[in-house]
Amino acid sequence: FFFTLAGFPVTPDRDVRFIKVIYETVDAHGLRTIASGALALPLGMDTPLPLLSYQHGTVLERENVPSRLNLEGFLGVAFATSGYAAVLPDYLGLGDSPGPHPFLHAVSEATAVIDLLRATRTFCALDGIQLAPKLFLAGYSQGGHATLAALREMESRHADEFTVTACAAGAGSYDLSGTTANELLSGRPQPNPYSFAYQLAAFRHVYGLPWYLAEPYATTIPPLMDGTHDEGEVNAAMPADPTLALAPGVREALIQDPDHPLRVALRQNDLLDWTPRT
């Protein structure tokens, strides 16, 4: 019913077992931590299951994640009823993972995906579930960025462990320091200025950068980034042109200085410096 409403008529072939998985990984600073995600399995299959990892789009609320069977969690159900073993990471700082979410931090997006796949393989082996050698990656919006980050990590560092059959990444900010930054600095109204605040919060956590915000935003925005407020609330608190929330001189410095610390942080999370083999 859900997918028919969306114009995508999936016919359920099998019942689905939907599981929350808590697993070990590393945080954005390389320290051991835990993260959560979802695993959706078709019931009654007598052949090995191809494995598919779906990376969700941007969410601000800690509980609005696949392991809680949110809207995008149903994609895992659709993949599973079609015969896939589907895994859906919540990412760091969301779901059961402690700390703030390192939004669009490519390395920790990749490790969250890869370590959930490892945990899933372990779980399936212990539970007597056979997995086929095929592995698929897919994601949209932030999930597009996370998907390509995971693919790059697999191809460059873990090619002996993962062979990706195919990858579908949609609508990701792959050129953060160029296309994305230039649009944000253009002075044009943005449909979702909350994403700029989310990026500042994430890079403050990962790289120790300042908020770069002027008052009243320096006071009103940080408390909204605690994982209990949704995108609409932050959009309402931000100006449509997010650069109007910046402290004096910051916009000009970002435009003029390619080595501004924020530009450097964005550049470190671009996904343009490689050629996928998958």
Coordinates of C-alpha atoms in Angstrom, one line a residue:
F1 CA 0.0 0.0 0.0
F2 CA 2.8 2.4 1.0
F3 CA 4.7 1.9 -2.3
T4 CA 1.6 2.0 -4.4
L5 CA 0.8 5.4 -3.0
A6 CA 4.3 6.5 -4.0
G7 CA 3.8 5.3 -7.5
F8 CA 6.2 2.4 -7.1
P9 CA 4.0 -0.8 -7.1
V10 CA 6.1 -3.4 -5.2
T11 CA 4.3 -6.6 -4.9
P12 CA 5.3 -8.2 -1.5
D13 CA 6.7 -11.7 -2.3
R14 CA 7.5 -12.8 1.2
D15 CA 7.1 -11.9 4.9
V16 CA 10.0 -9.9 6.3
R17 CA 12.0 -10.2 9.5
F18 CA 13.0 -6.7 10.6
I19 CA 15.8 -6.4 13.2
K20 CA 17.7 -3.6 14.9
V21 CA 21.4 -4.3 14.9
I22 CA 23.8 -2.6 17.4
Y23 CA 27.5 -3.0 16.4
E24 CA 31.0 -1.8 17.1
T25 CA 32.6 0.8 14.8
V26 CA 34.8 3.8 15.2
D27 CA 33.8 7.5 15.6
A28 CA 34.9 10.5 13.6
H29 CA 38.1 10.6 15.6
G30 CA 38.9 7.0 15.2
L31 CA 37.9 5.9 18.7
R32 CA 35.8 2.8 19.4
T33 CA 32.1 3.4 19.7
I34 CA 28.8 1.7 18.8
A35 CA 26.3 2.4 16.1
S36 CA 22.9 1.0 15.1
G37 CA 21.1 0.1 12.0
A38 CA 18.4 -2.1 10.5
L39 CA 18.6 -5.6 8.9
A40 CA 15.6 -6.7 6.9
L41 CA 15.5 -10.4 5.8
P42 CA 13.0 -12.3 3.6
L43 CA 11.5 -15.3 5.2
G44 CA 11.3 -18.7 3.6
M45 CA 14.1 -18.3 1.1
D46 CA 16.0 -21.5 0.2
T47 CA 18.7 -19.8 -1.9
P48 CA 21.5 -17.5 -0.7
L49 CA 20.5 -13.8 -0.3
P50 CA 22.2 -11.0 -2.2
L51 CA 23.2 -8.3 0.3
L52 CA 22.1 -4.6 -0.2
S53 CA 23.1 -1.6 1.9
Y54 CA 20.8 1.4 1.7
Q55 CA 22.0 4.7 3.1
H56 CA 19.3 7.1 4.2
G57 CA 18.9 10.8 3.6
T58 CA 19.5 13.7 6.0
V59 CA 17.6 13.6 9.3
L60 CA 18.1 15.8 12.3
E61 CA 16.2 13.8 14.9
R62 CA 18.1 11.0 16.5
E63 CA 15.0 8.7 16.5
N64 CA 14.0 9.3 12.8
V65 CA 16.2 6.5 11.5
P66 CA 15.8 3.1 9.8
S67 CA 16.3 1.0 12.9
R68 CA 13.1 2.7 14.2
L69 CA 11.4 1.7 11.0
N70 CA 11.0 5.3 9.9
L71 CA 9.9 6.2 6.4
E72 CA 13.1 5.2 4.7
G73 CA 13.2 2.0 6.8
F74 CA 10.4 0.8 4.7
L75 CA 12.8 0.7 1.7
G76 CA 14.6 -2.1 3.6
V77 CA 11.3 -4.0 3.9
A78 CA 10.7 -3.5 0.1
F79 CA 14.2 -4.8 -0.8
A80 CA 13.8 -7.8 1.6
T81 CA 10.4 -8.8 0.4
S82 CA 11.9 -8.9 -3.1
G83 CA 14.6 -11.3 -2.0
Y84 CA 17.5 -9.2 -0.7
A85 CA 19.1 -9.1 2.7
A86 CA 18.9 -5.4 3.3
V87 CA 21.0 -3.4 5.7
L88 CA 20.3 0.3 6.6
P89 CA 22.8 2.1 8.8
D90 CA 21.5 4.8 11.1
Y91 CA 25.0 6.6 11.0
L92 CA 27.0 7.8 13.9
G93 CA 25.3 10.1 16.4
L94 CA 21.8 8.8 15.4
G95 CA 19.8 5.9 16.7
D96 CA 21.7 4.2 19.5
S97 CA 25.0 5.8 18.6
P98 CA 26.2 8.3 21.2
G99 CA 27.4 11.9 20.5
P100 CA 26.5 14.3 17.8
H101 CA 26.1 13.2 14.2
P102 CA 29.1 14.1 11.9
F103 CA 27.0 15.2 9.0
L104 CA 28.6 14.6 5.6
H105 CA 31.9 13.4 7.2
A106 CA 32.9 10.9 4.5
V107 CA 35.3 8.7 6.5
S108 CA 32.8 8.0 9.3
E109 CA 29.9 7.5 6.9
A110 CA 32.0 4.9 5.2
T111 CA 33.0 3.1 8.4
A112 CA 29.4 3.1 9.6
V113 CA 28.4 1.4 6.4
I114 CA 31.2 -1.1 6.2
D115 CA 31.1 -2.2 9.9
L116 CA 27.3 -2.8 9.7
L117 CA 28.0 -5.0 6.6
R118 CA 30.6 -6.9 8.7
A119 CA 28.2 -7.2 11.6
T120 CA 25.4 -8.5 9.3
R121 CA 27.7 -11.1 7.8
T122 CA 28.5 -12.3 11.3
F123 CA 24.9 -12.3 12.3
C124 CA 23.8 -14.2 9.3
A125 CA 26.6 -16.8 9.7
L126 CA 25.5 -17.4 13.3
D127 CA 21.8 -17.5 12.4
G128 CA 22.3 -20.0 9.5
I129 CA 21.4 -17.5 6.8
Q130 CA 23.3 -17.9 3.6
L131 CA 24.4 -14.8 1.7
A132 CA 25.2 -14.7 -2.0
P133 CA 28.4 -13.1 -3.2
K134 CA 26.5 -10.2 -4.7
L135 CA 26.7 -6.9 -2.8
F136 CA 24.8 -3.7 -3.8
L137 CA 25.1 -0.1 -2.5
A138 CA 22.4 2.5 -2.8
G139 CA 21.5 5.9 -1.2
Y140 CA 19.9 9.2 -1.7
S141 CA 20.7 12.8 -0.6
Q142 CA 23.1 12.4 2.3
G143 CA 22.8 8.8 1.6
G144 CA 24.2 9.4 -1.9
H145 CA 27.3 11.0 -0.3
A146 CA 27.5 8.1 2.3
T147 CA 27.2 5.5 -0.5
L148 CA 30.0 6.9 -2.6
A149 CA 32.2 7.4 0.5
A150 CA 31.6 3.7 1.4
L151 CA 32.4 2.6 -2.2
R152 CA 35.6 4.6 -2.2
E153 CA 36.7 3.1 1.1
M154 CA 35.9 -0.4 -0.1
E155 CA 37.7 -0.1 -3.4
S156 CA 40.8 1.7 -1.9
R157 CA 41.2 -0.2 1.4
H158 CA 39.1 -3.3 1.5
A159 CA 39.1 -4.7 -2.0
D160 CA 40.1 -8.1 -0.7
E161 CA 37.0 -8.1 1.6
F162 CA 34.3 -6.4 -0.5
T163 CA 33.4 -6.7 -4.2
V164 CA 30.5 -4.4 -5.0
T165 CA 28.3 -5.7 -7.8
A166 CA 26.6 -2.3 -8.5
C167 CA 26.2 1.1 -6.8
A168 CA 23.4 3.6 -7.2
A169 CA 24.0 7.0 -5.5
G170 CA 21.5 9.8 -6.0
A171 CA 21.4 13.5 -5.2
G172 CA 24.5 13.6 -3.0
S173 CA 26.7 16.6 -2.3
Y174 CA 29.8 15.1 -3.8
D175 CA 31.5 18.5 -4.5
L176 CA 31.1 20.1 -1.0
S177 CA 33.9 22.6 -1.3
G178 CA 32.9 23.7 -4.8
T179 CA 29.3 23.3 -6.1
T180 CA 27.7 23.1 -2.6
A181 CA 29.7 25.9 -1.0
N182 CA 29.3 28.2 -3.9
E183 CA 25.5 27.8 -3.9
L184 CA 25.3 28.4 -0.2
L185 CA 27.5 31.5 -0.5
S186 CA 25.5 32.8 -3.5
G187 CA 23.1 34.9 -1.5
R188 CA 20.2 33.1 -3.0
P189 CA 17.4 31.7 -0.7
Q190 CA 17.9 28.1 0.1
P191 CA 15.0 25.6 0.3
N192 CA 16.6 24.0 3.4
P193 CA 19.0 26.3 5.3
Y194 CA 19.0 23.9 8.2
S195 CA 21.6 21.8 6.3
F196 CA 24.1 24.7 6.6
A197 CA 23.6 24.8 10.3
Y198 CA 23.9 21.0 10.4
Q199 CA 27.2 21.2 8.6
L200 CA 28.6 23.9 10.9
A201 CA 27.6 21.7 13.9
A202 CA 29.2 18.6 12.5
F203 CA 32.5 20.3 11.6
R204 CA 32.6 21.9 15.0
H205 CA 32.5 18.4 16.4
V206 CA 34.9 16.8 14.0
Y207 CA 37.5 19.5 13.3
G208 CA 37.0 21.9 16.3
L209 CA 35.9 24.8 14.1
P210 CA 33.9 27.7 15.5
W211 CA 30.2 28.1 14.8
Y212 CA 30.9 31.2 12.7
L213 CA 27.4 32.5 13.6
A214 CA 26.3 36.0 14.5
E215 CA 23.7 36.8 17.1
P216 CA 20.9 35.9 17.6
Y217 CA 21.8 32.8 15.7
A218 CA 24.8 32.0 17.8
T219 CA 22.4 31.6 20.7
T220 CA 19.3 30.2 19.1
I221 CA 20.8 27.6 16.6
P222 CA 23.1 25.4 18.7
P223 CA 20.4 24.1 21.1
L224 CA 18.3 23.1 18.1
M225 CA 21.1 20.6 17.0
D226 CA 20.7 18.2 19.9
G227 CA 18.8 15.5 18.0
T228 CA 15.4 16.3 19.3
H229 CA 14.4 19.0 16.8
D230 CA 13.3 18.4 13.2
E231 CA 14.3 20.1 10.0
G232 CA 11.3 22.4 9.9
E233 CA 12.1 23.8 13.3
V234 CA 15.7 24.7 12.3
N235 CA 14.6 26.1 8.9
A236 CA 12.2 28.4 10.8
A237 CA 15.0 29.6 13.0
M238 CA 17.4 30.2 10.1
P239 CA 17.3 33.0 7.4
A240 CA 16.4 31.7 4.0
D241 CA 19.8 33.0 2.9
P242 CA 22.0 31.1 5.5
T243 CA 24.9 33.5 5.0
L244 CA 22.9 36.2 6.8
A245 CA 23.4 34.1 9.9
L246 CA 27.2 34.3 9.7
A247 CA 29.3 36.6 11.8
P248 CA 30.6 39.8 10.0
G249 CA 33.3 39.1 7.4
V250 CA 32.9 35.3 7.4
R251 CA 31.0 35.1 4.1
E252 CA 33.6 37.3 2.4
A253 CA 36.5 35.3 3.8
L254 CA 34.9 32.0 2.6
I255 CA 34.5 33.5 -0.9
Q256 CA 38.0 34.9 -1.1
D257 CA 40.1 32.4 0.7
P258 CA 40.2 28.9 -0.7
D259 CA 42.2 27.8 2.4
H260 CA 39.7 29.1 4.9
P261 CA 39.4 26.4 7.6
L262 CA 35.7 25.7 6.7
R263 CA 36.6 25.4 3.0
V264 CA 39.4 23.0 3.9
A265 CA 37.1 20.9 6.0
L266 CA 34.6 20.7 3.1
R267 CA 37.3 19.8 0.6
Q268 CA 38.4 16.9 2.8
N269 CA 34.9 15.5 2.4
D270 CA 34.6 15.9 -1.4
L271 CA 34.2 12.7 -3.3
L272 CA 35.7 13.8 -6.6
D273 CA 39.3 12.6 -6.2
W274 CA 38.9 9.1 -7.5
T275 CA 37.4 7.0 -10.3
P276 CA 35.1 4.2 -9.2
R277 CA 35.8 0.7 -10.6
T278 CA 32.4 -0.5 -9.7

